[in-house]
XYZ file of C-alpha atoms in Angstrom:
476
model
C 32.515 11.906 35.170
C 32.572 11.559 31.395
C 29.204 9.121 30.489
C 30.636 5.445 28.864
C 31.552 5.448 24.833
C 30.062 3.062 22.934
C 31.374 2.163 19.293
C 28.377 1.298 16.965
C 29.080 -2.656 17.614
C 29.072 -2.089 20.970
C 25.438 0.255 20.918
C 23.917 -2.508 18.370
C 24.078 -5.333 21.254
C 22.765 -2.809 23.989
C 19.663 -1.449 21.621
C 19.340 -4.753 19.942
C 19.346 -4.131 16.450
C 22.149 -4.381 13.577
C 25.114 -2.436 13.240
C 24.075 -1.352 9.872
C 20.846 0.030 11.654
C 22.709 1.789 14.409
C 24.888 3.384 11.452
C 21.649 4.769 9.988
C 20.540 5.645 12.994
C 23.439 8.449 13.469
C 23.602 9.269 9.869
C 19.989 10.237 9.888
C 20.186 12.056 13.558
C 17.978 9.648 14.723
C 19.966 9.442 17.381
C 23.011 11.828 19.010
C 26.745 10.226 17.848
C 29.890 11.854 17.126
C 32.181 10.866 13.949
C 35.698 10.047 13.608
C 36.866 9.930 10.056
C 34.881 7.039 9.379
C 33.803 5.414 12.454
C 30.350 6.808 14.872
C 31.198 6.994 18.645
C 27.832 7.053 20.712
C 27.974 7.898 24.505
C 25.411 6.567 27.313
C 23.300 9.344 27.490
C 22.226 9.202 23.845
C 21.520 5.670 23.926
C 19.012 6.028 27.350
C 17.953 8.954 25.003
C 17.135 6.810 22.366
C 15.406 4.442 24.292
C 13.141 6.392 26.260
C 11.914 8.695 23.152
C 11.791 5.432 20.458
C 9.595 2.574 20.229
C 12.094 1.342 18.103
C 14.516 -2.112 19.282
C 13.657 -5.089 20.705
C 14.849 -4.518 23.576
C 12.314 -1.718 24.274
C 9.572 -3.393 22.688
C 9.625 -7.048 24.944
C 7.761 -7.130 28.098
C 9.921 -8.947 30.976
C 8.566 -12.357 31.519
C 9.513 -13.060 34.879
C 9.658 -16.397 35.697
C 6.012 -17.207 34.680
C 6.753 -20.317 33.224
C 3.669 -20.212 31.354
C 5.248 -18.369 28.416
C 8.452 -19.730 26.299
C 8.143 -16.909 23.863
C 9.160 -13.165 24.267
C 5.912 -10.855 24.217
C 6.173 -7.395 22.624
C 4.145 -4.006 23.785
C 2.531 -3.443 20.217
C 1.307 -6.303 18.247
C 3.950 -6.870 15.465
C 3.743 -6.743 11.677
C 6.200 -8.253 9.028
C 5.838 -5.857 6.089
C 6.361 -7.075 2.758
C 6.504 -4.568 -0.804
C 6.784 -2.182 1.455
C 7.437 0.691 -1.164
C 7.225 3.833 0.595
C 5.681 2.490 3.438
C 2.089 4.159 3.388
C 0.830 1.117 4.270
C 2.775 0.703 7.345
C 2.742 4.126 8.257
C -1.223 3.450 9.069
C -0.804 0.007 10.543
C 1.747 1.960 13.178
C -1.021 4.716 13.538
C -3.495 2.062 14.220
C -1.199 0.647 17.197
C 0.960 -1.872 15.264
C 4.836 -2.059 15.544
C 6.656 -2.841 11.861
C 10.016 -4.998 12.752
C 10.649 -5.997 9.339
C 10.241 -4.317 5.579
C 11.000 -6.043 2.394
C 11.409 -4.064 -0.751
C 13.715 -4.802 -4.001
C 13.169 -1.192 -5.190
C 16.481 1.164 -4.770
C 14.820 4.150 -4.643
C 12.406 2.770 -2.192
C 14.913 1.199 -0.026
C 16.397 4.504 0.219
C 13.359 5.751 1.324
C 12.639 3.262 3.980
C 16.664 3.721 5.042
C 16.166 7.420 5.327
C 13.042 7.108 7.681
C 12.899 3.856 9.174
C 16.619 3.376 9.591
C 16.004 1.655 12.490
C 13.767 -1.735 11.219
C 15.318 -4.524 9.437
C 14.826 -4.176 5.777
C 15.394 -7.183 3.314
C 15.432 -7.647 -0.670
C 13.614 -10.047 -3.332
C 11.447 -12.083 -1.033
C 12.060 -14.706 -3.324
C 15.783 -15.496 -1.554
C 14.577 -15.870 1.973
C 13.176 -18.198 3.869
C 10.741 -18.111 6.849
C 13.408 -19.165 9.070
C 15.788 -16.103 7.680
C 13.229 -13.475 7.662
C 12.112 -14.136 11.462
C 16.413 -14.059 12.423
C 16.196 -10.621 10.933
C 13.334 -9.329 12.274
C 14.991 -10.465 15.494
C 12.319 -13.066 15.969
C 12.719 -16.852 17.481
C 10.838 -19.632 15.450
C 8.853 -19.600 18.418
C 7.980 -15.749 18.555
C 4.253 -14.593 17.407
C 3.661 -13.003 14.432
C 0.535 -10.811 14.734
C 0.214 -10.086 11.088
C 2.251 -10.213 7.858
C 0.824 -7.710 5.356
C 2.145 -6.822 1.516
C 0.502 -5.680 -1.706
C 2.784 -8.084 -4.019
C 3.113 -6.421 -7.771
C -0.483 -6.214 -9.564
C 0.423 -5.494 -13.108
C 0.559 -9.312 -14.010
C -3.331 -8.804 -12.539
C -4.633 -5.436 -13.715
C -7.369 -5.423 -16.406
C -5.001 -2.636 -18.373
C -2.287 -5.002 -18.911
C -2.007 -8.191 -20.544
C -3.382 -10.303 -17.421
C -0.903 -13.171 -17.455
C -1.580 -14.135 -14.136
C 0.664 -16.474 -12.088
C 2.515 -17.176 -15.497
C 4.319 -13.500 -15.573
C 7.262 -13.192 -12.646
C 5.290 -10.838 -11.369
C 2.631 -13.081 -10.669
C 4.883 -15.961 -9.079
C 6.564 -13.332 -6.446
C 2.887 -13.166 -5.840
C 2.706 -16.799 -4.856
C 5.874 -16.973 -3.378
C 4.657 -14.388 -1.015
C 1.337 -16.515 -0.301
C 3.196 -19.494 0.651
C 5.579 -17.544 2.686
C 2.400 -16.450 4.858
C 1.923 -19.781 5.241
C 5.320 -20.961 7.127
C 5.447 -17.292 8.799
C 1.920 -18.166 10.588
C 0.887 -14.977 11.689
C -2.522 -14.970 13.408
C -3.851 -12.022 10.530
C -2.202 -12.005 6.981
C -3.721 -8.962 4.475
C -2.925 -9.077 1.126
C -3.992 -5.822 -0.988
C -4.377 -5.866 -4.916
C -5.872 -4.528 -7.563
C -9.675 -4.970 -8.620
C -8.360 -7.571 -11.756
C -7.116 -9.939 -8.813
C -11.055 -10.767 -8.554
C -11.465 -11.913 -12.282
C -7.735 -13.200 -13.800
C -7.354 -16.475 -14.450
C -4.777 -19.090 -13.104
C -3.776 -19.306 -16.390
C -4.161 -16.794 -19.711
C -4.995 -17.592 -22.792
C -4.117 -14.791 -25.268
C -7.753 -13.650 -27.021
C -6.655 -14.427 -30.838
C -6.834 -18.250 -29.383
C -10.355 -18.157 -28.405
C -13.541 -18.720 -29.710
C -15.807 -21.238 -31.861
C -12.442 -22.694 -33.638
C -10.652 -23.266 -30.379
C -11.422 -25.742 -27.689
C -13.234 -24.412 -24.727
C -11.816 -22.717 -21.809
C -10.334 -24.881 -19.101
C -10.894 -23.756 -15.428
C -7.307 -22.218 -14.558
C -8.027 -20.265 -17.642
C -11.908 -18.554 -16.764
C -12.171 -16.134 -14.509
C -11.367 -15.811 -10.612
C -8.909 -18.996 -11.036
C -6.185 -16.935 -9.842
C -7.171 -15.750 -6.326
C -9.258 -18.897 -5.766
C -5.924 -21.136 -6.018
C -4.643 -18.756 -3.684
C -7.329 -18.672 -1.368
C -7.275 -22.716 -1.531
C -3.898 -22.408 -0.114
C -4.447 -20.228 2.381
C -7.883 -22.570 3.604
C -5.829 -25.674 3.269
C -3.829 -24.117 5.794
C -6.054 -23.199 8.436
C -6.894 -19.662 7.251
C -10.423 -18.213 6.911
C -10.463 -15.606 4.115
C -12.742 -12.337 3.693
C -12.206 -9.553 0.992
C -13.834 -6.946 -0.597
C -12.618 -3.684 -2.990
C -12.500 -0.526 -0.789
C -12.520 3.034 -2.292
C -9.983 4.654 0.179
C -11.962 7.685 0.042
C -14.161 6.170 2.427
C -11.331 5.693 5.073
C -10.606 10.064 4.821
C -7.899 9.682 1.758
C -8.707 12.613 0.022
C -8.564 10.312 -3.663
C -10.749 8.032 -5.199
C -8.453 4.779 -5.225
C -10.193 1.292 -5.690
C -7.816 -1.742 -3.897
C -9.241 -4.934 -2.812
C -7.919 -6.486 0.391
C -8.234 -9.742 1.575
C -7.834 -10.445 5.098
C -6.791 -13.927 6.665
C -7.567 -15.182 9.787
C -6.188 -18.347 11.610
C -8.187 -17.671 14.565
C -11.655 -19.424 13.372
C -13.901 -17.216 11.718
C -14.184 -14.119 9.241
C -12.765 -10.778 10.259
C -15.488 -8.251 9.160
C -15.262 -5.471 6.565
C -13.357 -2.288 7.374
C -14.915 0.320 8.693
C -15.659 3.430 7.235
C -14.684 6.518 8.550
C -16.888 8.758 5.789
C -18.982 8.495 3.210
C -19.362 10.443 -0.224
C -22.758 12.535 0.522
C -22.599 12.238 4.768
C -24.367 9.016 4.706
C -24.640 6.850 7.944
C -23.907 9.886 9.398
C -20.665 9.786 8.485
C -18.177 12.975 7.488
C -18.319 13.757 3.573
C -15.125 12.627 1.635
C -12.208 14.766 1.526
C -11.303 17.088 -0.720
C -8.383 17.921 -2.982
C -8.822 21.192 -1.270
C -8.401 20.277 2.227
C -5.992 17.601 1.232
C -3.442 20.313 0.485
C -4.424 23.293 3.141
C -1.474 24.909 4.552
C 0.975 23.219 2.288
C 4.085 25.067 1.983
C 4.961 25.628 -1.597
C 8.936 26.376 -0.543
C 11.123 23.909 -2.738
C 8.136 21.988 -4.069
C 9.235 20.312 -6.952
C 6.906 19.352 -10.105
C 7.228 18.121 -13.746
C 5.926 20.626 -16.450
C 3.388 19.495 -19.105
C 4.967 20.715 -22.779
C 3.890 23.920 -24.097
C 1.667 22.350 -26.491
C -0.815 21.062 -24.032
C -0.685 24.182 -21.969
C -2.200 26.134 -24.529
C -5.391 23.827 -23.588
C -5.437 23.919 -19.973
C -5.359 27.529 -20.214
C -9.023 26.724 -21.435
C -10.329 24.498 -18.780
C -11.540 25.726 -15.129
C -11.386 23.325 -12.418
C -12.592 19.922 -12.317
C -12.484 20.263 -16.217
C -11.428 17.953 -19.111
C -10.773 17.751 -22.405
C -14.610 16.958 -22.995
C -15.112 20.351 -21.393
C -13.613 21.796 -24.524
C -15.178 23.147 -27.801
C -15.373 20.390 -30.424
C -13.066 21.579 -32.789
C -10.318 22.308 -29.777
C -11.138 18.812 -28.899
C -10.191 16.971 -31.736
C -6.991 19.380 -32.332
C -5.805 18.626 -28.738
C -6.329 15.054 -28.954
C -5.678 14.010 -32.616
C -6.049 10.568 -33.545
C -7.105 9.099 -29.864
C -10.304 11.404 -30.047
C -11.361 9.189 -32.520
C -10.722 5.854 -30.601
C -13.331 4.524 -28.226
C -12.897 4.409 -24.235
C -9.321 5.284 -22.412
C -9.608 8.883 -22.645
C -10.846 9.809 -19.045
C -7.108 10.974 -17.935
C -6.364 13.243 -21.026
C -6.352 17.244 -20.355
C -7.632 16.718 -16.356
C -8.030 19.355 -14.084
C -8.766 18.580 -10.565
C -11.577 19.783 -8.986
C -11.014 21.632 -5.603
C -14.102 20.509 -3.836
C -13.959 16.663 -4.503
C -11.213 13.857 -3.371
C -8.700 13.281 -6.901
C -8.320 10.713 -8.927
C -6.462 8.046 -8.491
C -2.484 9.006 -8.393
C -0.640 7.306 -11.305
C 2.958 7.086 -11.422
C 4.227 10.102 -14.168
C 1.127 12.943 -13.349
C 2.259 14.450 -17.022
C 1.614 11.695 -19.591
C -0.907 12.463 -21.835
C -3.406 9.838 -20.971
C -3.101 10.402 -17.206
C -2.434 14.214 -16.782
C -3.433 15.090 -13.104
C -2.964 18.864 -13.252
C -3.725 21.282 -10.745
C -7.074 22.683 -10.168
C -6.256 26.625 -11.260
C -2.145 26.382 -12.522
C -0.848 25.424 -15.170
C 1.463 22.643 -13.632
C 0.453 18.736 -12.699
C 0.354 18.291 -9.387
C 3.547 18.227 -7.078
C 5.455 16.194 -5.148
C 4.333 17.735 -1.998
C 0.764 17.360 -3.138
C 0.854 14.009 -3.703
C 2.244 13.538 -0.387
C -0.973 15.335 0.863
C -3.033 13.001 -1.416
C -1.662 10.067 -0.404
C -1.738 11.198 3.350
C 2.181 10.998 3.732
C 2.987 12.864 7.046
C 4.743 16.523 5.855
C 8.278 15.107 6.870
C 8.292 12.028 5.200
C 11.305 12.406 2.850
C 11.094 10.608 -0.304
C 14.431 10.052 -1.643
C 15.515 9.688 -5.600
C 14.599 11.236 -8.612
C 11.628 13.466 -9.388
C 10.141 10.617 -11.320
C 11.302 8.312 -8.753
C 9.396 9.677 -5.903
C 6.325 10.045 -8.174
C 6.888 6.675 -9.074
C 7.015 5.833 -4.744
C 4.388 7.841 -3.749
C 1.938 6.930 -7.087
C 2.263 3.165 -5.919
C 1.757 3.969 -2.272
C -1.280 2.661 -0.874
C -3.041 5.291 1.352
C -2.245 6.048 4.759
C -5.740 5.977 5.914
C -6.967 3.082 4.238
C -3.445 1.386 6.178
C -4.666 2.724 9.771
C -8.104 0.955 8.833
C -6.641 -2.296 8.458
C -5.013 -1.708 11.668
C -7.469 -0.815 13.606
C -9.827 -3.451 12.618
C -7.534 -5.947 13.250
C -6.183 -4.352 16.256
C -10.299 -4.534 17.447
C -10.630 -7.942 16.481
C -7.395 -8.827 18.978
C -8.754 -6.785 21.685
C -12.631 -6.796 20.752
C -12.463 -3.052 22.712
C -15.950 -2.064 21.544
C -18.644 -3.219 19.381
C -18.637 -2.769 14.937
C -21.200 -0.488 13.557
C -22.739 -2.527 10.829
C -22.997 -0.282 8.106
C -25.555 -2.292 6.325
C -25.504 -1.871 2.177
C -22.839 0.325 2.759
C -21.274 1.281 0.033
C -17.659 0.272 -0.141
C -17.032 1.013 -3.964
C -18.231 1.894 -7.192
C -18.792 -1.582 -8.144
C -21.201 -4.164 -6.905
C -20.572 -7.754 -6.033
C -16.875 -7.486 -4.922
C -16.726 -9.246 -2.059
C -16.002 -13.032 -0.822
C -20.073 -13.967 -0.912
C -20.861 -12.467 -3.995
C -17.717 -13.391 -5.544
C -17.735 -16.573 -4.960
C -21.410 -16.785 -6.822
C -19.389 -15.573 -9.688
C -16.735 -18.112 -9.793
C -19.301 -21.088 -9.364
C -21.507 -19.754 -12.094
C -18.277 -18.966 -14.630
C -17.170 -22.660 -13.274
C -19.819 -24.817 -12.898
C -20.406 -27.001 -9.810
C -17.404 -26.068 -7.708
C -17.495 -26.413 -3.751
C -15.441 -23.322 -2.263
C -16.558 -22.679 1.052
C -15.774 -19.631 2.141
């Protein structure tokens, strides 16, 4: 007897997701269907299939109640996370390696949503935060008001805060999606909210004044306009609303990315007290007993080089990495060469580290930027005369091999450059995922060094503000 048909309305109700995700679903051979001109026809084995193989669906995912009485809300296997930014999803790829299970992603960028589409097709994925409310995003994450949200997590955009760009705060766009995301946390409740940023985040002000306007002839600064205003009014609204707040900046080599990436990340807990720092899984020289960082060269062992894809550098600069050896920059060249192959920027002072760099084999790289070719940020490959590939990034960024990043070449640079590392993702998660099941005890890791910089965590930085402010009670 011939199993029952299903049309893709008809499969949506019995997995519980949307018909757009059941579509995906079959385009992406995600799960078995047959097409008919334009319309997917999916039979009862392939949905059991589906069910049994997939962690995906709510159905799947909600433990039966019973009748205990004692619960009005539906309870899911894996803790749940609301993702928001979601990019390329590096971040959640870690949080789902840690144990969590991402129901919702929310990304405005086209060639990111494809990306998410192509492998995720499965999870709800919404636009510009900025036109939904709580109430909306919980309806299509397929969540009652009443459901529990274990964590909501996002890196909202950081150029409005990075220390390269003009630092305009909360005033640039950028900057309010950044607030609109903070007060979203805030109706969403989750028990844990993480918010990862840039290292500026600790020092920008609530409000900028351009430089030109400062000084002897100019009245002094105000408070939103010194330092750490910024993140304190946001950490005043997450306190005011029954949060308590840790953070510190993490070098993700320290959580086995094979790159030197500085983020901060500020964690958020409603249950009553600070979650601890993340815990590192090595260490730069084997310290604490830990394993040594990664390396570029590990990073990429046993990458197939079949249909890699890579920008070129112009011949012009070629001619100078045919000079260097690996781990080599332009500083590595003779003096003469050096001012040839630079011009007028050798001259300048500071924001030259990127020009004419070779990675070294034996050490993790850089930090990924979004274009590996532009002058000031070349990331070229240890031995060829290339920057590095798509594939390699990938690696770098800890991107599982079949990940496909859809879009242009500079596109998925552009994805995979913004990414925030797998590993330093599945450390989140597992802290957090520890904190909900306190499984086994934290190594302390006392003085532990977490980045290059000193002084970049809640304690000390709250010294900081009080000192640039004055008397100012924070508390946390």
């Amino acid at each position: 007897m011939d199993s029952t048909k299903y049309s893709v309305e008809e499969a949506s109700k019995e997995l519980d997701l949307t018909p757009q995700q059941v579509r995906n679903l079959c385009r992406n051979q995600k799960i078995y269907a047959e097409r008919f001109g334009k319309v997917w026809i999916l039979n009862e084995a392939a949905l059991e299939d589906y069910k049994s193989k997939s962690n995906s669906g709510y159905v799947n995912d909600r433990e039966s109640l019973a009748s205990n009485s004692d619960f009005d809300t539906l309870q899911f296997k894996n803790p749940i996370a609301l993702s928001f930014f979601s990019g390329a999803m590096g971040l959640d790829i870690g949080l789902e390696r840690a144990g969590f299970k991402t129901l919702l992603a929310c990304e405005v960028d086209k060639s990111c949503r494809k990306t998410i589409t192509k492998n995720k097709p499965e999870i709800a994925l919404i636009g510009d935060i900025r036109n939904y409310t709580s109430q909306d995003i919980r309806s299509k994450a397929g969540l009652s008001s009443t459901d529990e949200i274990d964590l909501v997590i996002g890196g909202p955009p950081c150029q409005a805060f990075s220390t390269a760009g003009k630092r305009k705060g909360f005033e640039d766009e950028r900057g309010n999606v950044f607030l609109t995301f903070v007060n979203l946390i805030v109706e969403l409740n989750p028990r844990f909210a993480v918010i990862e940023n840039v290292r500026g985040i600790l020092s920008a002000p609530l409000k900028h004044r351009p430089h030109e306007e400062r000084g002897a002839s100019f009245p002094p600064l105000s408070l939103e306009e010194r330092k750490g205003g910024a993140l304190l009014h946001v950490l005043n609204i997450l306190k005011k609303n029954g949060y308590v707040v840790s953070f510190n900046l993490y070098n993700t080599a320290n959580f086995g990315t094979p790159q030197k990436r500085e983020r901060v990340i500020i964690i958020a807990s409603r249950e009553g007290k600070k979650i601890p720092y993340l815990q590192p899984t090595h260490s730069e020289n084997g310290e604490y007993g830990l394993p040594k960082w990664k390396t570029f060269r590990e990073a990429i062992q046993g990458l197939d080089k079949l249909g890699d894809r890579h920008l070129n550098f112009p011949e012009k600069r070629i001619k100078y990495y045919k000079m260097l050896k690996p781990g080599q920059n332009w500083r590595d060249l003779p003096d003469d060469i050096q001012k040839e192959a630079l011009g007028k920027t050798y001259y300048s002072e500071g924001g030259r580290t990127g020009f004419l760099r070779r990675l070294d084999w034996d050490k993790p790289s850089p930090t990924l930027v979004t274009h590996p070719a532009m002058p000031a940020t070349d990331l070229a490959h240890p031995e060829e005369d290339r920057p590095l590939s798509i594939n390699e990034y990938k690696r770098i960024q800890q991107f599982p091999d079949d990940w496909e990043i859809e879009g242009t070449l500079l596109e998925q640079y552009k994805q995979i450059g913004n990414a925030v590392p797998v590993g330093l993702g599945k450390a989140i998660g597992d802290l957090l995922i520890n904190q909900m099941s306190q499984d086994k005890k934290l190594e302390p890791y006392t003085n532990f060094r977490y980045s290059r910089y000193n002084y970049t965590n809640e304690k000390h930085w709250e010294e900081m503000v009080v000192k640039e402010m004055g008397q100012l009670e924070i508390g946390l």
